Coordinates of C-alpha atoms (C1' of nucleotides) in Angstrom, one line a residue:
Chain A
X1 CA 25.4 126.0 -99.3
X2 CA 24.4 128.7 -101.7
X3 CA 21.6 128.0 -104.1
X4 CA 22.3 128.1 -107.8
X5 CA 19.0 129.8 -108.3
X6 CA 19.0 133.6 -108.5
X7 CA 18.7 135.0 -105.0
X8 CA 15.2 136.0 -103.8
X9 CA 14.7 137.4 -100.4
X10 CA 11.7 138.7 -98.6
X11 CA 10.7 140.7 -95.7
X12 CA 7.2 140.0 -94.3
X13 CA 5.9 142.5 -91.8
X14 CA 2.6 142.4 -90.0
X15 CA 0.6 145.6 -90.2
X16 CA 1.4 146.9 -86.8
X17 CA 1.0 150.6 -87.4
X18 CA 4.7 151.4 -87.0
X19 CA 8.1 150.3 -88.2
X20 CA 10.4 149.0 -85.5
X21 CA 14.1 149.9 -85.9
X22 CA 15.1 146.2 -85.3
X23 CA 12.7 145.1 -88.0
X24 CA 14.1 147.7 -90.3
X25 CA 17.5 146.3 -89.7
X26 CA 16.3 142.8 -90.6
X27 CA 14.6 144.2 -93.7
X28 CA 17.8 146.0 -94.6
X29 CA 19.8 142.9 -94.4
X30 CA 17.3 141.1 -96.7
X31 CA 17.4 144.0 -99.1
X32 CA 21.2 144.1 -99.0
X33 CA 21.6 140.5 -99.8
X34 CA 19.3 140.8 -102.8
X35 CA 21.1 143.9 -104.0
X36 CA 24.5 142.4 -103.4
X37 CA 23.8 139.4 -105.5
X38 CA 21.7 141.1 -108.1
X39 CA 18.7 139.2 -106.8
X40 CA 15.1 140.2 -106.0
X41 CA 13.7 141.7 -102.9
X42 CA 10.1 141.0 -102.0
X43 CA 7.8 142.8 -99.5
X44 CA 5.1 140.5 -98.5
X45 CA 2.4 141.3 -95.9
X46 CA 1.7 138.8 -93.1
X47 CA -1.8 139.8 -92.3
X48 CA -3.3 136.4 -91.6
X49 CA -4.9 137.4 -88.4
X50 CA -5.8 141.0 -88.8
X51 CA -8.9 142.7 -87.5
X52 CA -7.8 146.2 -87.8
X53 CA -7.5 148.5 -90.8
X54 CA -4.6 146.9 -92.7
X55 CA -4.0 149.6 -95.2
X56 CA -3.7 152.3 -92.5
X57 CA -1.4 150.2 -90.3
X58 CA 0.8 149.6 -93.3
X59 CA 1.5 153.2 -94.2
X60 CA 4.2 153.8 -91.7
X61 CA 5.9 150.7 -92.8
X62 CA 5.9 151.6 -96.5
X63 CA 7.0 155.1 -95.5
X64 CA 10.0 153.8 -93.6
X65 CA 11.2 151.9 -96.7
X66 CA 10.6 154.9 -98.9
X67 CA 12.4 157.3 -96.6
X68 CA 15.4 155.1 -96.3
X69 CA 15.4 154.5 -100.1
X70 CA 15.0 150.7 -99.8
X71 CA 12.9 149.7 -102.8
X72 CA 11.3 146.4 -103.3
X73 CA 11.0 144.6 -106.6
X74 CA 7.9 142.7 -105.9
X75 CA 5.2 142.8 -103.3
X76 CA 2.6 145.0 -101.7
X77 CA 1.6 148.0 -103.7
X78 CA 3.8 146.9 -106.5
X79 CA 2.7 143.4 -107.6
X80 CA 4.8 140.9 -109.4
X81 CA 4.6 137.4 -110.8
X82 CA 3.6 135.8 -107.5
X83 CA 0.7 138.1 -106.7
X84 CA -1.1 138.5 -104.4
X85 CA 1.5 139.5 -101.8
X86 CA -1.0 139.8 -98.9
X87 CA -1.4 136.6 -97.0
X88 CA -5.0 137.5 -96.3
X89 CA -5.6 137.1 -100.1
X90 CA -3.8 133.8 -100.4
X91 CA -6.2 131.5 -98.5
X92 CA -7.0 129.5 -101.6
X93 CA -3.4 128.6 -102.0
X94 CA -3.1 127.5 -98.4
X95 CA -6.2 125.5 -98.7
X96 CA -4.9 123.7 -101.6
X97 CA -1.6 122.9 -99.8
X98 CA -3.6 121.6 -96.8
X99 CA -5.6 119.3 -99.0
X100 CA -2.5 118.0 -100.6
X101 CA -0.8 117.3 -97.2
X102 CA -4.0 115.7 -96.0
X103 CA -4.3 113.5 -99.1
X104 CA -0.7 112.4 -98.8
X105 CA -1.1 111.6 -95.1
X106 CA 1.4 114.2 -94.1
X107 CA -1.1 116.1 -92.1
X108 CA -4.2 115.0 -90.2
X109 CA -7.5 116.3 -88.9
X110 CA -7.4 116.5 -85.2
X111 CA -10.8 116.3 -83.5
X112 CA -9.4 116.6 -80.0
X113 CA -10.8 119.8 -78.6
X114 CA -8.7 122.4 -77.0
X115 CA -9.6 121.4 -73.5
X116 CA -8.5 117.8 -74.2
X117 CA -5.2 118.9 -75.6
X118 CA -4.7 121.2 -72.7
X119 CA -5.3 118.4 -70.3
X120 CA -2.9 116.1 -72.1
X121 CA -0.3 118.8 -71.8
X122 CA -0.9 119.4 -68.2
X123 CA -0.6 115.7 -67.5
X124 CA 2.7 115.5 -69.3
X125 CA 3.9 118.4 -67.4
X126 CA 2.9 116.9 -64.1
X127 CA 4.7 113.7 -65.0
X128 CA 7.7 115.8 -66.0
X129 CA 7.4 114.2 -69.5
X130 CA 7.8 116.0 -72.7
X131 CA 4.4 116.7 -74.3
X132 CA 3.7 115.3 -77.7
X133 CA 0.3 114.9 -79.2
X134 CA -1.6 111.8 -78.4
X135 CA -3.0 111.6 -82.0
X136 CA -6.3 110.0 -81.0
X137 CA -7.8 111.2 -84.3
X138 CA -5.4 109.0 -86.2
X139 CA -7.2 106.0 -84.8
X140 CA -10.5 107.1 -86.2
X141 CA -12.0 105.1 -89.1
X142 CA -12.9 107.0 -92.3
X143 CA -16.5 106.4 -91.5
X144 CA -16.2 107.9 -88.1
X145 CA -14.3 110.9 -89.4
X146 CA -17.1 111.5 -92.0
X147 CA -19.6 111.2 -89.3
X148 CA -17.8 113.8 -87.1
X149 CA -17.5 116.1 -90.0
X150 CA -21.1 115.7 -91.0
X151 CA -22.0 116.6 -87.4
X152 CA -20.0 119.8 -87.7
X153 CA -17.4 118.8 -85.1
X154 CA -14.7 121.3 -85.1
X155 CA -11.2 120.1 -85.9
X156 CA -7.8 121.6 -86.6
X157 CA -5.3 120.3 -89.2
X158 CA -1.9 119.3 -87.7
X159 CA 1.3 118.4 -89.4
X160 CA 2.1 114.7 -88.7
X161 CA 5.6 115.2 -87.3
X162 CA 7.9 112.3 -88.3
X163 CA 9.0 111.5 -84.8
X164 CA 11.8 109.1 -85.9
X165 CA 13.6 111.9 -87.8
X166 CA 15.7 114.8 -87.0
X167 CA 16.2 118.0 -88.8
X168 CA 19.5 119.6 -89.5
X169 CA 19.9 123.0 -91.2
X170 CA 23.0 124.8 -92.3
X171 CA 22.2 128.3 -91.1
X172 CA 24.3 130.9 -93.0
X173 CA 25.2 132.7 -89.8
X174 CA 24.9 130.0 -87.1
X175 CA 26.2 127.0 -88.9
X176 CA 24.8 123.5 -88.3
X177 CA 21.8 123.3 -86.0
X178 CA 20.0 120.1 -85.3
X179 CA 16.6 119.2 -83.7
X180 CA 15.2 115.8 -82.7
X181 CA 11.6 115.5 -83.9
X182 CA 10.8 112.9 -81.3
X183 CA 9.8 115.4 -78.7
X184 CA 8.0 117.8 -80.9
X185 CA 4.2 118.4 -80.7
X186 CA 2.4 118.3 -84.0
X187 CA 1.9 121.9 -85.0
X188 CA -1.5 123.3 -86.0
X189 CA -1.5 124.3 -89.6
X190 CA -5.1 125.3 -89.9
X191 CA -7.4 126.6 -87.2
X192 CA -10.8 125.1 -86.6
X193 CA -12.3 128.3 -88.1
X194 CA -10.5 127.5 -91.4
X195 CA -7.8 130.2 -91.1
X196 CA -4.1 129.4 -91.3
X197 CA -1.2 129.8 -89.0
X198 CA 1.9 131.9 -89.7
X199 CA 4.3 129.0 -89.6
X200 CA 2.3 127.3 -92.4
X201 CA 1.4 130.3 -94.5
X202 CA 4.9 131.5 -94.4
X203 CA 6.3 128.2 -95.7
X204 CA 3.7 127.9 -98.4
X205 CA 4.5 131.4 -99.5
X206 CA 8.2 131.1 -99.4
X207 CA 8.0 127.9 -101.5
X208 CA 5.5 129.5 -103.9
X209 CA 7.5 132.7 -104.3
X210 CA 10.7 130.7 -104.7
X211 CA 12.5 132.4 -101.9
X212 CA 16.1 131.3 -101.8
X213 CA 17.2 133.0 -98.5
X214 CA 15.2 133.5 -95.4
X215 CA 16.9 136.2 -93.4
X216 CA 15.2 136.9 -90.2
X217 CA 15.7 137.6 -86.5
X218 CA 17.0 134.9 -84.2
X219 CA 13.7 134.5 -82.4
X220 CA 12.6 132.4 -85.4
X221 CA 15.4 129.9 -85.1
X222 CA 13.2 127.5 -83.2
X223 CA 10.5 127.8 -85.8
X224 CA 12.9 126.6 -88.4
X225 CA 12.6 123.0 -87.4
X226 CA 8.8 122.9 -88.1
X227 CA 9.2 125.0 -91.2
X228 CA 11.9 122.7 -92.6
X229 CA 9.6 119.7 -92.0
X230 CA 6.8 121.6 -93.8
X231 CA 9.0 122.3 -96.8
X232 CA 9.9 118.6 -96.9
X233 CA 6.2 117.6 -96.6
X234 CA 5.4 120.0 -99.4
X235 CA 8.1 118.4 -101.5
X236 CA 10.2 121.6 -101.7
X237 CA 13.7 122.3 -101.0
X238 CA 14.0 124.6 -98.0
X239 CA 15.7 127.9 -98.6
X240 CA 18.9 128.9 -96.9
X241 CA 18.2 130.3 -93.5
X242 CA 20.2 133.1 -91.9
X243 CA 19.2 134.0 -88.4
X244 CA 20.5 137.3 -87.5
X245 CA 21.1 138.5 -83.9
X246 CA 18.7 140.6 -81.9
X247 CA 19.0 144.2 -81.5
X248 CA 19.0 144.8 -77.8
X249 CA 19.0 147.8 -75.5
X250 CA 22.7 148.6 -75.0
X251 CA 24.1 147.1 -71.8
X252 CA 21.5 144.4 -71.7
X253 CA 20.7 141.4 -73.8
X254 CA 17.0 142.0 -73.8
X255 CA 15.3 142.6 -77.1
X256 CA 14.8 146.3 -77.9
X257 CA 11.1 146.6 -77.4
X258 CA 8.5 149.2 -77.6
X259 CA 7.0 147.9 -74.4
X260 CA 10.0 148.9 -72.3
X261 CA 10.1 152.6 -73.2
X262 CA 10.3 153.6 -69.6
X263 CA 13.4 151.5 -69.0
X264 CA 14.9 152.5 -72.3
X265 CA 14.7 156.2 -71.7
X266 CA 17.0 155.8 -68.7
X267 CA 19.7 153.9 -70.6
X268 CA 22.6 156.4 -70.9
X269 CA 23.3 155.7 -74.6
X270 CA 19.6 156.3 -75.4
X271 CA 18.7 159.1 -73.1
X272 CA 19.7 161.9 -75.4
X273 CA 17.4 160.6 -78.1
X274 CA 14.5 160.4 -75.8
X275 CA 15.2 163.9 -74.4
X276 CA 15.4 165.4 -77.7
X277 CA 12.0 164.1 -78.7
X278 CA 10.6 165.5 -75.5
X279 CA 12.2 168.8 -76.2
X280 CA 11.3 169.5 -79.8
X281 CA 8.6 167.0 -80.4
X282 CA 5.9 169.3 -78.9
X283 CA 7.2 172.3 -80.8
X284 CA 6.7 170.4 -84.0
X285 CA 3.4 169.0 -83.2
X286 CA 4.9 165.5 -83.0
X287 CA 4.0 164.6 -79.5
X288 CA 6.8 163.5 -77.2
X289 CA 9.1 160.5 -76.7
X290 CA 6.1 158.4 -75.7
X291 CA 4.5 158.6 -79.1
X292 CA 7.6 159.2 -81.1
X293 CA 10.3 157.0 -79.6
X294 CA 13.7 155.9 -80.9
X295 CA 12.6 152.3 -81.4
X296 CA 10.5 153.5 -84.3
X297 CA 12.0 154.4 -87.7
X298 CA 9.5 157.2 -87.9
X299 CA 11.4 158.9 -85.0
X300 CA 14.5 159.4 -87.2
X301 CA 12.7 160.7 -90.1
X302 CA 10.6 163.2 -88.1
X303 CA 13.6 164.3 -86.1
X304 CA 15.6 165.0 -89.2
X305 CA 18.1 162.3 -89.5
X306 CA 19.7 161.3 -92.8
X307 CA 18.9 157.9 -94.3
X308 CA 22.7 157.6 -94.9
X309 CA 23.3 158.0 -91.2
X310 CA 20.6 155.5 -90.1
X311 CA 21.6 153.0 -92.8
X312 CA 25.2 153.2 -91.8
X313 CA 24.4 152.6 -88.2
X314 CA 22.0 149.8 -89.0
X315 CA 24.6 148.1 -91.2
X316 CA 27.1 148.1 -88.3
X317 CA 24.6 146.4 -85.9
X318 CA 25.6 142.8 -86.2
X319 CA 27.7 143.1 -89.3
X320 CA 31.1 144.5 -90.1
X321 CA 33.2 145.0 -93.1
X322 CA 36.6 144.5 -91.5
X323 CA 38.6 145.6 -88.5
X324 CA 38.6 149.3 -89.3
X325 CA 35.9 150.6 -91.5
X326 CA 33.0 152.4 -89.8
X327 CA 31.9 155.0 -92.3
X328 CA 30.1 153.4 -95.2
X329 CA 27.7 154.7 -97.8
X330 CA 25.0 152.6 -99.2
X331 CA 26.9 151.7 -102.3
X332 CA 29.8 150.5 -100.3
X333 CA 27.6 148.4 -98.0
X334 CA 25.9 146.8 -100.9
X335 CA 29.2 145.9 -102.5
X336 CA 30.6 144.3 -99.4
X337 CA 27.6 142.8 -97.7
X338 CA 27.9 139.1 -97.2
X339 CA 26.0 136.7 -94.9
X340 CA 29.1 135.1 -93.5
X341 CA 30.2 138.4 -91.9
X342 CA 27.1 138.6 -89.8
X343 CA 27.9 138.4 -86.1
X344 CA 26.3 135.7 -84.0
X345 CA 25.8 137.5 -80.7
X346 CA 23.2 140.1 -80.0
X347 CA 23.9 143.8 -80.8
X348 CA 23.1 146.6 -78.5
X349 CA 21.6 149.7 -80.1
X350 CA 24.0 152.5 -79.1
X351 CA 22.4 155.9 -79.6
X352 CA 25.8 157.6 -79.3
X353 CA 27.3 155.7 -82.1
X354 CA 24.3 156.3 -84.3
X355 CA 24.6 160.0 -83.5
X356 CA 28.3 160.0 -84.4
X357 CA 27.6 158.3 -87.7
X358 CA 24.7 160.6 -88.4
X359 CA 26.9 163.6 -87.6
X360 CA 29.4 162.5 -90.2
X361 CA 26.9 162.2 -93.0
X362 CA 25.3 165.5 -92.1
X363 CA 28.7 167.1 -92.2
X364 CA 29.5 166.0 -95.7
X365 CA 26.1 167.0 -97.0
X366 CA 26.1 170.0 -99.5
X367 CA 24.7 173.2 -98.1
X368 CA 21.9 173.3 -100.6
X369 CA 20.7 169.9 -99.3
X370 CA 20.9 171.2 -95.8
X371 CA 18.8 174.2 -96.7
X372 CA 16.1 171.9 -98.1
X373 CA 16.3 169.6 -95.1
X374 CA 15.9 172.3 -92.6
X375 CA 13.0 174.2 -94.2
X376 CA 10.2 171.9 -93.1
X377 CA 11.2 172.4 -89.5
X378 CA 11.3 176.2 -89.9
X379 CA 7.9 176.1 -91.6
X380 CA 6.4 174.2 -88.7
X381 CA 7.4 176.7 -86.1
X382 CA 6.8 179.7 -88.4
X383 CA 10.4 180.8 -88.8
X384 CA 11.3 182.1 -92.2
X385 CA 14.3 183.1 -94.1
X386 CA 15.4 183.2 -97.7
X387 CA 17.4 180.3 -99.2
X388 CA 20.4 182.6 -99.5
X389 CA 20.2 183.6 -95.9
X390 CA 19.7 180.0 -94.8
X391 CA 22.7 178.9 -96.8
X392 CA 24.9 181.5 -95.1
X393 CA 23.4 180.5 -91.7
X394 CA 24.1 176.8 -92.3
X395 CA 27.6 177.5 -93.4
X396 CA 28.2 179.3 -90.1
X397 CA 26.5 176.6 -88.1
X398 CA 28.7 174.1 -89.8
X399 CA 29.0 170.8 -88.0
X400 CA 27.0 171.9 -85.1
X401 CA 24.0 170.8 -87.0
X402 CA 23.8 167.1 -86.5
X403 CA 20.2 166.6 -87.4
X404 CA 17.9 168.9 -89.4
X405 CA 15.8 169.8 -86.4
X406 CA 18.8 171.2 -84.7
X407 CA 18.1 174.3 -86.6
X408 CA 15.5 175.1 -83.9
X409 CA 18.4 175.7 -81.5
X410 CA 19.2 178.9 -83.5
X411 CA 16.4 181.1 -82.7
X412 CA 18.7 184.2 -82.7
X413 CA 18.6 184.2 -86.5
X414 CA 14.8 184.2 -86.6
X415 CA 13.6 186.0 -83.5
X416 CA 12.3 189.6 -83.5
X417 CA 14.7 192.0 -81.9
X418 CA 12.1 193.1 -79.5
X419 CA 11.2 189.7 -78.2
X420 CA 14.6 188.0 -78.2
X421 CA 15.1 186.4 -74.8
X422 CA 18.4 186.5 -73.0
X423 CA 19.5 183.3 -71.4
X424 CA 19.3 183.7 -67.7
X425 CA 22.6 182.1 -66.8
X426 CA 25.0 184.2 -68.8
X427 CA 22.8 187.2 -68.0
X428 CA 23.2 186.7 -64.3
X429 CA 26.9 186.3 -64.7
X430 CA 27.1 189.5 -66.6
X431 CA 25.0 191.3 -64.0
X432 CA 27.4 190.2 -61.3
X433 CA 30.3 191.8 -63.1
X434 CA 31.0 195.4 -62.5
X435 CA 31.1 197.6 -65.6
X436 CA 29.4 195.2 -67.9
X437 CA 26.7 197.8 -68.7
X438 CA 29.3 200.3 -69.7
X439 CA 31.0 197.6 -71.8
X440 CA 27.8 196.9 -73.7
X441 CA 27.2 200.5 -74.3
X442 CA 30.7 201.1 -75.5
X443 CA 30.4 198.2 -77.9
X444 CA 27.1 199.6 -79.1
X445 CA 28.7 203.0 -80.0
X446 CA 31.7 201.3 -81.6
X447 CA 29.4 199.2 -83.8
X448 CA 27.2 202.1 -84.6
X449 CA 29.7 203.9 -86.6
X450 CA 31.2 201.1 -88.7
X451 CA 30.3 201.0 -92.4
X452 CA 31.5 197.5 -93.3
X453 CA 29.2 195.0 -91.5
X454 CA 30.9 191.9 -92.5
X455 CA 32.4 189.2 -90.4
X456 CA 36.1 189.6 -91.0
X457 CA 35.9 193.4 -90.7
X458 CA 33.9 193.1 -87.5
X459 CA 36.4 190.7 -86.2
X460 CA 39.2 193.1 -86.8
X461 CA 37.3 196.1 -85.5
X462 CA 36.4 194.4 -82.2
X463 CA 39.8 192.9 -81.7
X464 CA 41.5 196.3 -82.3
X465 CA 39.2 198.0 -80.0
X466 CA 39.7 195.4 -77.2
X467 CA 43.4 195.9 -77.5
X468 CA 43.1 199.7 -77.3
X469 CA 41.0 199.4 -74.2
X470 CA 43.3 196.7 -72.9
X471 CA 40.4 194.3 -72.5
X472 CA 41.0 190.7 -72.9
X473 CA 39.1 189.5 -76.0
X474 CA 37.1 187.0 -74.0
X475 CA 35.8 189.8 -71.7
X476 CA 34.5 191.6 -74.8
X477 CA 33.1 188.7 -76.6
X478 CA 30.9 187.3 -73.8
X479 CA 28.7 190.4 -73.4
X480 CA 28.6 191.0 -77.1
X481 CA 27.5 187.5 -77.8
X482 CA 24.8 187.6 -75.2
X483 CA 23.7 190.9 -76.6
X484 CA 23.4 189.9 -80.2
X485 CA 22.3 186.3 -79.9
X486 CA 20.7 186.2 -76.5
X487 CA 22.8 183.1 -75.7
X488 CA 26.1 182.2 -74.0
X489 CA 27.3 180.0 -76.8
X490 CA 26.8 179.5 -80.5
X491 CA 28.4 179.9 -83.8
X492 CA 31.3 182.2 -84.5
X493 CA 30.3 185.5 -83.1
X494 CA 31.2 187.7 -86.0
X495 CA 29.5 185.3 -88.5
X496 CA 26.5 185.6 -86.3
X497 CA 26.7 189.4 -86.3
X498 CA 26.9 189.5 -90.0
X499 CA 23.9 187.3 -90.4
X500 CA 21.8 189.2 -87.9
X501 CA 22.7 192.6 -89.3
X502 CA 23.8 195.9 -88.0
X503 CA 20.4 197.3 -87.1
X504 CA 19.3 194.3 -85.2
X505 CA 22.6 193.9 -83.4
X506 CA 22.5 197.5 -82.1
X507 CA 18.9 197.2 -81.0
X508 CA 19.6 194.0 -79.2
X509 CA 22.6 195.4 -77.5
X510 CA 20.6 198.4 -76.2
X511 CA 18.0 196.0 -74.9
X512 CA 20.7 194.1 -73.0
X513 CA 22.1 197.3 -71.6
X514 CA 18.7 198.1 -70.2
X515 CA 18.7 194.8 -68.4
X516 CA 22.0 195.5 -66.8
X517 CA 21.0 198.3 -64.6
Chain B
rG1 C1' 11.8 122.8 -66.8
rG2 C1' 12.7 120.5 -72.2
rC3 C1' 14.9 122.1 -76.7
rC4 C1' 17.9 125.7 -79.3
rC5 C1' 21.3 129.9 -79.7
rC6 C1' 25.1 133.1 -77.7
rA7 C1' 29.7 134.6 -74.6
rU8 C1' 36.4 139.8 -76.5
rC9 C1' 37.2 146.9 -73.5
rG10 C1' 31.0 150.6 -70.8
rU11 C1' 29.0 149.9 -76.2
rC12 C1' 29.6 148.2 -81.6
rU13 C1' 33.2 145.1 -83.3
rA14 C1' 38.4 142.8 -85.5
rG15 C1' 40.2 138.1 -84.5
rA16 C1' 38.9 131.4 -88.4
rG17 C1' 46.3 128.0 -83.6
rG18 C1' 51.8 131.4 -83.8
rC19 C1' 51.3 138.2 -87.1
rC20 C1' 47.8 139.3 -79.9
rU21 C1' 52.6 142.7 -74.7
rA22 C1' 44.5 141.5 -78.4
rG23 C1' 43.5 146.0 -83.3
rG24 C1' 39.6 149.9 -84.7
rA25 C1' 35.2 152.9 -83.8
rC26 C1' 31.7 155.2 -80.3
rA27 C1' 31.6 156.8 -75.3
rU28 C1' 34.8 158.4 -71.0
rU29 C1' 39.2 161.2 -69.0
rG30 C1' 43.4 164.5 -69.8
rG31 C1' 46.0 168.0 -73.1
rA32 C1' 46.5 171.3 -77.5
rU33 C1' 43.8 174.7 -80.8
rU34 C1' 39.6 178.4 -81.0
rU35 C1' 35.9 184.4 -78.6
rU36 C1' 31.9 180.4 -76.5
rC37 C1' 29.9 175.9 -78.2
rA38 C1' 30.7 172.3 -81.8
rG39 C1' 34.8 170.4 -84.3
rU40 C1' 39.8 169.0 -85.1
rC41 C1' 44.6 167.0 -83.4
rC42 C1' 47.3 164.3 -79.6
rA43 C1' 47.3 161.2 -75.4
rA44 C1' 45.3 157.9 -71.5
rG45 C1' 42.5 154.3 -69.1
rA46 C1' 39.4 150.1 -70.6
rA47 C1' 38.2 143.3 -72.6
rC48 C1' 39.4 137.4 -74.2
rU49 C1' 33.2 134.4 -68.1
rG50 C1' 35.6 130.1 -65.3
rG51 C1' 37.8 125.2 -65.2
rG52 C1' 39.7 121.2 -67.7
rG53 C1' 41.8 119.1 -72.0
rU54 C1' 44.3 118.9 -77.3
rU55 C1' 49.0 121.3 -79.0
rC56 C1' 55.8 123.0 -79.0
rG57 C1' 52.0 127.0 -78.9
rA58 C1' 44.9 128.7 -77.8
rA59 C1' 40.9 134.6 -77.5
rU60 C1' 40.8 131.1 -81.6
rC61 C1' 39.8 123.7 -81.5
rC62 C1' 37.2 120.0 -77.8
rC63 C1' 34.6 119.0 -73.1
rC64 C1' 32.3 120.7 -68.6
rA65 C1' 30.5 124.6 -65.7
rU66 C1' 28.6 129.5 -65.2
rG67 C1' 26.0 133.4 -67.2
rG68 C1' 22.7 135.6 -70.7
rG69 C1' 18.9 135.1 -74.5
rG70 C1' 15.2 132.7 -77.5
rU71 C1' 11.3 129.2 -77.9
rC72 C1' 7.9 125.7 -76.3
rA73 C1' -0.2 128.7 -78.7
rC74 C1' -6.1 127.2 -82.7
rC75 C1' 0.2 134.9 -82.0
rA76 C1' 3.1 136.8 -85.8

RNA sequence: GGCCCCAUCGUCUAGAGGCCUAGGACAUUGGAUUUUCAGUCCAAGAACUGGGGUUCGAAUCCCCAUGGGGUCACCA
């Protein structure tokens, strides 16, 4: 059931002040389908009912698209042949459509006030009967209607649901879905204050903008019946619908929601992401996991993820290429993305898998890009280094750097020798071992005399010395590492020493020796 | 509750009647390698919700049950 028209997809967010990761996945699928088919991707803003500052609430949304590199061909901030792309600016178009439906008898003015409707509904419920509108206003004579209107009686406009019909759609992911219209209330199209409802505005816009494929989350599946009726009433062919599965919290089938942060943070597959935000968020002036949580796209940008990693993970949530391929760059995803390979069941958002994909893309990133990526984090905490030094550092860090902000774990390369702290655990361990002070001092004098301060030479020097003294290398390395880096683990020790430099290493070792009295 | 959707390892998924003693990835566990960590390599454990059909043959088709989810607004 593909349309012969060139593909046009749209994503229509409301100005909520942040971009939800699940919404981003929906947007991504819309974008992918447009790009795969050489079609057009449209960003429309559903701000029909907005009190707040729309422009401000939109910024994080635009930003998320920009960061991920998902561009739109028409829409907000960009314009296009179907302008305006803000629903709040399209009321004239909706008004016109309403008038047409009214004139053609496909919609009606309902003068039943909310309390009456509510009572009808309650009665139906009490009688265990399905509620449908009683349509009293349909019985009104034109004179009576004119009278009511002249008196300023409020009314809503409802679609006159053809109760003898049924609606069948061929959903691109779910297949055939059918509804019986006989049990369906007449949906409100226009409120008594003259504003329009989402279901209506959305259909009018999709029709006007010649959208060919509506790709959206499964929660809208039920809306599709009304919307299809609306397309028909408007005399338009409905687009192809594709209802994609929810993104859920892993292990549950509940929608991933910003409201359940407290529950989410205890989900094992998500815990690390939350913890990381709590750990480094404050250092970077980003707040903590309450304000910057993994359900927001912003989290990933601020924490230093790569668009390639996020996009790869998003693509695998409810879609797969085949039985083996996991690692895919954007080009490959675009080339292979089809609607028929979208999965029907909900997809749990697994932070571990995301992390693994991210680690892969970080690992294949050229050093120069890593240098650039890491710099903003260093700037924020006031740590500095030349590009050259950073490059050497990052080469040494290698695949330990999973996200850019991980650079903050390597304070040994930025810290003053005088203030470098020694981790208490390895320090205590060393204290408990006899002769560790002597060992540190011996190492200090060994390192004092060497002229070639370079990783391979140091490696050789220390190994030879250890052998001479019949120490096991591990016994030597542990205190040395603690002395120069202040930590019990880290990058290759001799690489670290080269980076830190002879003077600093010696100074740090003597500070450690003092602590081992 | 009505209507609608969904149902394979802990998680993401492959699977469109025989290639399935169900494949891959993440995670987990064990081993190897390494000065630590990370990584890499090897290995292990781990699933078709249940019951009826249809068929020579069913994870795959049909029905029922069960479970989960969505939706029933003058929200989007």
